[in-house]
PDB file of C-alpha atoms in Angstrom:
ATOM      1  CA  LYS A  31      12.109  18.910   1.906  1.00 65.00           C
ATOM      2  CA  ALA A  32      10.333  17.769  -1.131  1.00 77.00           C
ATOM      3  CA  GLY A  33       8.816  14.394  -0.847  1.00 92.00           C
ATOM      4  CA  VAL A  34       8.866  11.296  -2.903  1.00 96.00           C
ATOM      5  CA  THR A  35       8.131  12.458  -6.724  1.00 96.00           C
ATOM      6  CA  GLN A  36       6.694   9.951  -9.066  1.00 97.00           C
ATOM      7  CA  THR A  37       5.977  10.663 -12.780  1.00 96.00           C
ATOM      8  CA  PRO A  38       3.604  10.375 -14.581  1.00 96.00           C
ATOM      9  CA  ARG A  39       0.750  10.553 -12.205  1.00 95.00           C
ATOM     10  CA  TYR A  40      -1.401   8.374 -14.602  1.00 96.00           C
ATOM     11  CA  LEU A  41      -0.549   6.472 -17.422  1.00 96.00           C
ATOM     12  CA  ILE A  42      -2.928   4.496 -20.158  1.00 97.00           C
ATOM     13  CA  LYS A  43      -1.030   1.762 -22.420  1.00 97.00           C
ATOM     14  CA  THR A  44      -2.464  -1.080 -24.477  1.00 97.00           C
ATOM     15  CA  ARG A  45      -1.334  -4.688 -24.312  1.00 97.00           C
ATOM     16  CA  GLY A  46       1.876  -5.331 -25.798  1.00 97.00           C
ATOM     17  CA  GLN A  47       3.440  -1.805 -25.306  1.00 97.00           C
ATOM     18  CA  GLN A  48       6.196  -1.199 -22.785  1.00 97.00           C
ATOM     19  CA  VAL A  49       6.152   1.499 -20.044  1.00 97.00           C
ATOM     20  CA  THR A  50       8.786   3.112 -18.003  1.00 98.00           C
ATOM     21  CA  LEU A  51       8.018   4.846 -14.633  1.00 98.00           C
ATOM     22  CA  SER A  52      10.070   7.303 -12.928  1.00 98.00           C
ATOM     23  CA  CYS A  53      11.066   7.978  -9.373  1.00 98.00           C
ATOM     24  CA  SER A  54      12.890  10.761  -7.660  1.00 97.00           C
ATOM     25  CA  PRO A  55      13.576  10.105  -3.941  1.00 96.00           C
ATOM     26  CA  ILE A  56      13.710  12.264  -1.104  1.00 95.00           C
ATOM     27  CA  SER A  57      17.266  14.582  -1.451  1.00 94.00           C
ATOM     28  CA  GLY A  58      19.901  12.519   0.606  1.00 92.00           C
ATOM     29  CA  HIS A  59      17.803   9.163   0.626  1.00 92.00           C
ATOM     30  CA  ARG A  60      19.755   6.297  -1.100  1.00 92.00           C
ATOM     31  CA  SER A  61      17.594   3.311  -1.048  1.00 91.00           C
ATOM     32  CA  VAL A  62      14.667   3.069  -3.481  1.00 93.00           C
ATOM     33  CA  SER A  63      11.934   0.563  -3.374  1.00 93.00           C
ATOM     34  CA  TRP A  64       9.108  -0.119  -5.888  1.00 96.00           C
ATOM     35  CA  TYR A  65       5.785  -1.669  -4.844  1.00 95.00           C
ATOM     36  CA  GLN A  66       2.842  -2.808  -6.911  1.00 96.00           C
ATOM     37  CA  GLN A  67      -0.718  -2.154  -5.431  1.00 93.00           C
ATOM     38  CA  THR A  68      -3.879  -3.891  -6.902  1.00 90.00           C
ATOM     39  CA  PRO A  69      -7.158  -4.339  -5.210  1.00 80.00           C
ATOM     40  CA  GLY A  70      -6.810  -8.150  -5.019  1.00 78.00           C
ATOM     41  CA  GLN A  71      -3.332  -8.468  -3.947  1.00 81.00           C
ATOM     42  CA  GLY A  72      -2.616  -5.382  -1.894  1.00 84.00           C
ATOM     43  CA  LEU A  73       0.898  -4.102  -1.913  1.00 89.00           C
ATOM     44  CA  GLN A  74       3.390  -6.349  -3.200  1.00 92.00           C
ATOM     45  CA  PHE A  75       7.315  -5.832  -3.309  1.00 91.00           C
ATOM     46  CA  LEU A  76       8.882  -5.644  -6.644  1.00 95.00           C
ATOM     47  CA  PHE A  77      12.491  -4.502  -6.281  1.00 91.00           C
ATOM     48  CA  GLU A  78      14.923  -2.566  -4.032  1.00 91.00           C
ATOM     49  CA  TYR A  79      18.021  -0.542  -5.076  1.00 93.00           C
ATOM     50  CA  PHE A  80      20.553   0.897  -3.071  1.00 92.00           C
ATOM     51  CA  SER A  81      23.875   2.597  -4.553  1.00 90.00           C
ATOM     52  CA  GLU A  82      22.712   1.736  -8.040  1.00 93.00           C
ATOM     53  CA  THR A  83      22.566  -1.966  -7.408  1.00 92.00           C
ATOM     54  CA  GLN A  84      19.479  -4.163  -7.036  1.00 91.00           C
ATOM     55  CA  ARG A  85      19.666  -5.416  -3.594  1.00 89.00           C
ATOM     56  CA  ASN A  86      16.300  -7.706  -3.492  1.00 86.00           C
ATOM     57  CA  LYS A  87      13.633  -8.707  -5.999  1.00 90.00           C
ATOM     58  CA  GLY A  88      10.138  -9.830  -5.498  1.00 90.00           C
ATOM     59  CA  ASN A  89       8.253 -12.481  -7.352  1.00 90.00           C
ATOM     60  CA  PHE A  90       7.637 -10.878 -10.508  1.00 95.00           C
ATOM     61  CA  PRO A  91       8.268 -11.983 -14.030  1.00 96.00           C
ATOM     62  CA  GLY A  92      11.538 -10.681 -15.874  1.00 95.00           C
ATOM     63  CA  ARG A  93       9.103  -8.239 -17.716  1.00 97.00           C
ATOM     64  CA  PHE A  94       9.493  -6.069 -14.733  1.00 97.00           C
ATOM     65  CA  SER A  95      12.938  -4.318 -14.454  1.00 96.00           C
ATOM     66  CA  GLY A  96      14.458  -1.358 -12.726  1.00 96.00           C
ATOM     67  CA  ARG A  97      17.547   0.724 -12.172  1.00 97.00           C
ATOM     68  CA  GLN A  98      18.871   3.336 -10.089  1.00 97.00           C
ATOM     69  CA  PHE A  99      20.987   6.187 -11.316  1.00 96.00           C
ATOM     70  CA  SER A 100      24.097   7.685  -9.349  1.00 95.00           C
ATOM     71  CA  ASN A 101      21.674  10.278  -7.904  1.00 93.00           C
ATOM     72  CA  SER A 102      19.490   7.916  -6.558  1.00 94.00           C
ATOM     73  CA  ARG A 103      16.772   8.588  -9.058  1.00 97.00           C
ATOM     74  CA  SER A 104      15.134   5.351 -10.020  1.00 97.00           C
ATOM     75  CA  GLU A 105      12.986   4.084 -13.203  1.00 98.00           C
ATOM     76  CA  MET A 106      11.050   0.853 -13.358  1.00 97.00           C
ATOM     77  CA  ASN A 107      10.202  -0.706 -16.782  1.00 98.00           C
ATOM     78  CA  VAL A 108       7.522  -2.835 -17.635  1.00 97.00           C
ATOM     79  CA  SER A 109       7.598  -4.718 -21.186  1.00 95.00           C
ATOM     80  CA  THR A 110       5.017  -6.616 -22.988  1.00 97.00           C
ATOM     81  CA  LEU A 111       2.152  -5.041 -21.077  1.00 97.00           C
ATOM     82  CA  GLU A 112      -0.528  -7.544 -19.842  1.00 97.00           C
ATOM     83  CA  LEU A 113      -4.030  -6.576 -18.612  1.00 96.00           C
ATOM     84  CA  GLY A 114      -2.999  -7.754 -15.378  1.00 94.00           C
ATOM     85  CA  ASP A 115      -0.420  -5.207 -15.072  1.00 96.00           C
ATOM     86  CA  SER A 116      -3.092  -2.599 -14.378  1.00 96.00           C
ATOM     87  CA  ALA A 117      -2.240  -1.261 -10.914  1.00 96.00           C
ATOM     88  CA  LEU A 118      -0.935   1.567  -8.844  1.00 95.00           C
ATOM     89  CA  TYR A 119       3.004   1.565  -8.806  1.00 97.00           C
ATOM     90  CA  LEU A 120       4.331   2.978  -5.792  1.00 96.00           C
ATOM     91  CA  CYS A 121       7.828   4.078  -5.197  1.00 96.00           C
ATOM     92  CA  ALA A 122       9.236   4.502  -1.661  1.00 93.00           C
ATOM     93  CA  SER A 123      12.713   5.908  -0.485  1.00 92.00           C
ATOM     94  CA  SER A 124      14.638   5.620   2.883  1.00 89.00           C
ATOM     95  CA  LEU A 125      17.867   7.197   3.985  1.00 87.00           C
ATOM     96  CA  ASP A 126      19.739   3.960   4.001  1.00 81.00           C
ATOM     97  CA  ARG A 127      18.972   0.150   4.370  1.00 76.00           C
ATOM     98  CA  GLY A 128      17.961  -1.408   7.486  1.00 67.00           C
ATOM     99  CA  ASN A 129      15.413  -0.285   9.939  1.00 57.00           C
ATOM    100  CA  GLU A 130      14.726   3.039   8.007  1.00 67.00           C
ATOM    101  CA  LYS A 131      11.177   4.681   7.698  1.00 79.00           C
ATOM    102  CA  LEU A 132      10.089   4.219   4.046  1.00 86.00           C
ATOM    103  CA  PHE A 133       8.513   7.325   2.586  1.00 91.00           C
ATOM    104  CA  PHE A 134       6.011   6.533  -0.296  1.00 94.00           C
ATOM    105  CA  GLY A 135       5.423   8.635  -3.324  1.00 96.00           C
ATOM    106  CA  SER A 136       1.691   9.118  -4.431  1.00 95.00           C
ATOM    107  CA  GLY A 137       2.040   6.593  -7.236  1.00 96.00           C
ATOM    108  CA  THR A 138       1.772   6.120 -10.866  1.00 97.00           C
ATOM    109  CA  GLN A 139      -1.584   4.482 -11.840  1.00 96.00           C
ATOM    110  CA  LEU A 140      -1.268   2.396 -14.988  1.00 97.00           C
ATOM    111  CA  SER A 141      -4.214   1.144 -16.829  1.00 96.00           C
ATOM    112  CA  VAL A 142      -3.474  -1.390 -19.493  1.00 97.00           C
ATOM    113  CA  LEU A 143      -6.251  -1.764 -22.095  1.00 95.00           C
TER     114      LEU A 143
ATOM    115  CA  ASP B 243       0.480 -17.997  -0.032  1.00 71.00           C
ATOM    116  CA  GLN B 244      -0.099 -14.810   2.186  1.00 84.00           C
ATOM    117  CA  GLN B 245       2.633 -14.483   4.801  1.00 92.00           C
ATOM    118  CA  VAL B 246       0.834 -11.409   6.190  1.00 95.00           C
ATOM    119  CA  LYS B 247      -2.872 -11.505   6.640  1.00 95.00           C
ATOM    120  CA  GLN B 248      -5.540  -8.847   7.669  1.00 95.00           C
ATOM    121  CA  ASN B 249      -8.512 -10.795   7.668  1.00 91.00           C
ATOM    122  CA  SER B 250     -10.931  -7.778   8.216  1.00 94.00           C
ATOM    123  CA  PRO B 251     -11.380  -5.940   4.963  1.00 93.00           C
ATOM    124  CA  SER B 252     -13.158  -3.074   6.876  1.00 96.00           C
ATOM    125  CA  LEU B 253     -14.023  -1.584  10.214  1.00 97.00           C
ATOM    126  CA  SER B 254     -16.460   0.872  11.300  1.00 97.00           C
ATOM    127  CA  VAL B 255     -15.969   2.673  14.729  1.00 98.00           C
ATOM    128  CA  GLN B 256     -17.826   5.546  16.507  1.00 97.00           C
ATOM    129  CA  GLU B 257     -15.681   8.618  17.123  1.00 97.00           C
ATOM    130  CA  GLY B 258     -14.001   8.719  20.359  1.00 97.00           C
ATOM    131  CA  ARG B 259     -14.055   4.799  20.716  1.00 97.00           C
ATOM    132  CA  ILE B 260     -11.163   2.319  20.327  1.00 98.00           C
ATOM    133  CA  SER B 261     -10.247   1.148  16.964  1.00 98.00           C
ATOM    134  CA  ILE B 262      -8.627  -2.279  17.126  1.00 98.00           C
ATOM    135  CA  LEU B 263      -6.977  -3.401  13.687  1.00 98.00           C
ATOM    136  CA  ASN B 264      -5.634  -6.993  13.754  1.00 98.00           C
ATOM    137  CA  CYS B 265      -2.937  -8.583  11.868  1.00 97.00           C
ATOM    138  CA  ASP B 266      -1.677 -12.391  11.662  1.00 97.00           C
ATOM    139  CA  TYR B 267       1.641 -13.707  10.086  1.00 97.00           C
ATOM    140  CA  THR B 268       2.984 -16.870   9.370  1.00 96.00           C
ATOM    141  CA  ASN B 269       6.642 -16.463   8.730  1.00 92.00           C
ATOM    142  CA  SER B 270       8.613 -17.040  12.266  1.00 92.00           C
ATOM    143  CA  MET B 271      11.530 -15.198  10.534  1.00 90.00           C
ATOM    144  CA  PHE B 272       9.703 -11.806  10.681  1.00 91.00           C
ATOM    145  CA  ASP B 273      11.437  -9.514  13.464  1.00 89.00           C
ATOM    146  CA  TYR B 274      10.401  -6.240  12.496  1.00 90.00           C
ATOM    147  CA  PHE B 275       6.789  -5.128  12.143  1.00 92.00           C
ATOM    148  CA  LEU B 276       5.332  -1.985  10.810  1.00 92.00           C
ATOM    149  CA  TRP B 277       1.759  -0.077  10.271  1.00 95.00           C
ATOM    150  CA  TYR B 278       1.145   2.298   7.293  1.00 95.00           C
ATOM    151  CA  LYS B 279      -1.990   4.402   6.666  1.00 96.00           C
ATOM    152  CA  LYS B 280      -2.922   5.257   3.227  1.00 93.00           C
ATOM    153  CA  TYR B 281      -5.535   7.982   2.214  1.00 92.00           C
ATOM    154  CA  PRO B 282      -7.094   7.737  -1.160  1.00 87.00           C
ATOM    155  CA  ALA B 283      -4.622   9.204  -3.992  1.00 82.00           C
ATOM    156  CA  GLU B 284      -1.682   9.247  -1.638  1.00 88.00           C
ATOM    157  CA  GLY B 285       0.945   6.916  -1.034  1.00 91.00           C
ATOM    158  CA  PRO B 286       1.138   4.995   2.298  1.00 93.00           C
ATOM    159  CA  THR B 287       2.523   6.918   5.271  1.00 93.00           C
ATOM    160  CA  PHE B 288       4.536   5.377   8.240  1.00 91.00           C
ATOM    161  CA  LEU B 289       2.489   5.028  11.362  1.00 95.00           C
ATOM    162  CA  ILE B 290       4.310   3.063  14.071  1.00 94.00           C
ATOM    163  CA  SER B 291       6.650  -0.049  14.287  1.00 92.00           C
ATOM    164  CA  ILE B 292       7.666  -2.628  16.670  1.00 93.00           C
ATOM    165  CA  SER B 293      10.665  -4.807  16.860  1.00 91.00           C
ATOM    166  CA  SER B 294      10.262  -8.496  17.848  1.00 91.00           C
ATOM    167  CA  ILE B 295      12.153  -8.024  21.079  1.00 92.00           C
ATOM    168  CA  LYS B 296       9.349  -5.742  22.412  1.00 93.00           C
ATOM    169  CA  ASP B 297       5.554  -6.701  22.933  1.00 95.00           C
ATOM    170  CA  LYS B 298       4.352  -3.127  22.889  1.00 97.00           C
ATOM    171  CA  ASN B 299       5.066   0.020  21.476  1.00 96.00           C
ATOM    172  CA  GLU B 300       3.067   3.576  21.910  1.00 97.00           C
ATOM    173  CA  ASP B 301       3.112   6.693  19.925  1.00 96.00           C
ATOM    174  CA  GLY B 302       0.176   9.064  21.373  1.00 97.00           C
ATOM    175  CA  ARG B 303      -3.045   7.586  20.112  1.00 97.00           C
ATOM    176  CA  PHE B 304      -1.461   4.691  18.522  1.00 98.00           C
ATOM    177  CA  THR B 305      -0.397   1.499  20.338  1.00 98.00           C
ATOM    178  CA  VAL B 306       0.983  -1.625  18.546  1.00 98.00           C
ATOM    179  CA  PHE B 307       0.823  -4.787  20.382  1.00 98.00           C
ATOM    180  CA  LEU B 308       2.934  -8.031  19.409  1.00 97.00           C
ATOM    181  CA  ASN B 309       2.235 -11.669  20.481  1.00 97.00           C
ATOM    182  CA  LYS B 310       4.715 -13.775  18.872  1.00 95.00           C
ATOM    183  CA  SER B 311       3.654 -17.176  20.100  1.00 95.00           C
ATOM    184  CA  ALA B 312       0.415 -16.347  18.390  1.00 96.00           C
ATOM    185  CA  LYS B 313       1.942 -14.629  15.238  1.00 96.00           C
ATOM    186  CA  HIS B 314      -0.356 -11.874  16.049  1.00 97.00           C
ATOM    187  CA  LEU B 315      -0.127  -8.244  16.098  1.00 97.00           C
ATOM    188  CA  SER B 316      -2.628  -5.190  16.716  1.00 98.00           C
ATOM    189  CA  LEU B 317      -2.945  -1.709  16.250  1.00 98.00           C
ATOM    190  CA  HIS B 318      -5.206   0.216  18.938  1.00 98.00           C
ATOM    191  CA  ILE B 319      -6.184   3.786  18.067  1.00 98.00           C
ATOM    192  CA  VAL B 320      -7.570   5.633  21.131  1.00 97.00           C
ATOM    193  CA  PRO B 321      -9.602   7.765  20.886  1.00 97.00           C
ATOM    194  CA  SER B 322     -10.570   7.201  17.246  1.00 98.00           C
ATOM    195  CA  GLN B 323     -11.119  10.436  15.162  1.00 97.00           C
ATOM    196  CA  PRO B 324     -12.807  10.833  11.978  1.00 96.00           C
ATOM    197  CA  GLY B 325      -9.326  11.800  10.386  1.00 96.00           C
ATOM    198  CA  ASP B 326      -8.363   8.476  11.155  1.00 97.00           C
ATOM    199  CA  SER B 327     -10.591   7.080   8.301  1.00 97.00           C
ATOM    200  CA  ALA B 328      -8.100   5.280   6.009  1.00 97.00           C
ATOM    201  CA  VAL B 329      -6.859   2.133   4.747  1.00 95.00           C
ATOM    202  CA  TYR B 330      -4.408   0.504   7.361  1.00 97.00           C
ATOM    203  CA  PHE B 331      -1.599  -1.816   6.091  1.00 95.00           C
ATOM    204  CA  CYS B 332       0.211  -4.209   8.516  1.00 95.00           C
ATOM    205  CA  ALA B 333       3.674  -5.109   7.007  1.00 92.00           C
ATOM    206  CA  ALA B 334       6.517  -7.271   8.192  1.00 92.00           C
ATOM    207  CA  SER B 335      10.252  -7.562   7.243  1.00 87.00           C
ATOM    208  CA  GLU B 336      13.071  -9.912   8.346  1.00 82.00           C
ATOM    209  CA  ASN B 337      16.893 -10.239   8.833  1.00 66.00           C
ATOM    210  CA  GLY B 338      16.879  -7.054  10.880  1.00 62.00           C
ATOM    211  CA  GLY B 339      14.176  -4.932   9.345  1.00 58.00           C
ATOM    212  CA  SER B 340      15.584  -3.857   5.770  1.00 58.00           C
ATOM    213  CA  GLN B 341      12.354  -1.952   4.962  1.00 56.00           C
ATOM    214  CA  GLY B 342      13.206  -2.064   1.240  1.00 62.00           C
ATOM    215  CA  ASN B 343      11.561  -5.526   1.101  1.00 78.00           C
ATOM    216  CA  LEU B 344       8.436  -5.222   3.366  1.00 86.00           C
ATOM    217  CA  ILE B 345       5.544  -7.999   3.040  1.00 89.00           C
ATOM    218  CA  PHE B 346       2.368  -6.197   3.347  1.00 92.00           C
ATOM    219  CA  GLY B 347      -1.175  -7.371   4.199  1.00 94.00           C
ATOM    220  CA  LYS B 348      -4.139  -6.368   2.077  1.00 93.00           C
ATOM    221  CA  GLY B 349      -5.311  -3.792   4.275  1.00 94.00           C
ATOM    222  CA  THR B 350      -8.372  -2.839   6.315  1.00 96.00           C
ATOM    223  CA  LYS B 351     -10.311   0.091   5.553  1.00 96.00           C
ATOM    224  CA  LEU B 352     -11.271   1.886   8.732  1.00 98.00           C
ATOM    225  CA  SER B 353     -14.187   4.264   8.973  1.00 98.00           C
ATOM    226  CA  VAL B 354     -14.513   6.557  11.986  1.00 97.00           C
ATOM    227  CA  LYS B 355     -17.989   7.921  12.160  1.00 96.00           C
ATOM    228  CA  PRO B 356     -18.576  11.348  13.912  1.00 93.00           C
TER     229      PRO B 356
END
């Protein structure tokens, strides 16, 4: 069974631009979560989607948004990029909500210049 | 304000010895705790978890201990192997452990020397 796939693997953008990251969960998994990893802050929760609905949202500005499609694939979007948005963005999927093991993708490394 | 703290950014251990990674939390509503391991250029992988109704959970070489009164948990790796060298993240959740909203510590980089 294929793991969680995130595309692209690397991305370079400039301040003010917007970016869309993509995540394909493990087949059959219905819950997708997004995390931001930076050296100073560790992994921080962005949002969780289940059945195409955002179920939880972390403490990030409105420039960060996401969505989930009917096939459970998910995208996250960051608008008006800032230098501080440079980070590794990790997507994780699980079979369902609740005490389900999270499976992480390898992430998208975003650099904002 | 960090709710999950891993106060040791790094730990170095000799192969064959015990590795003990520590984690403290402040939110008394947390009722499910997990450890993830992360190698460079890869996403974190689940290692072991523990519910707040238990104080110990074992899986092979890995044991997690939970001390609710102290709001402290630890991961023991015995014996440590060079392949265990990675960054270890402690994570916590509340309300039955919906893992879609985990609060992570900043990680401890473990180096196991041959």
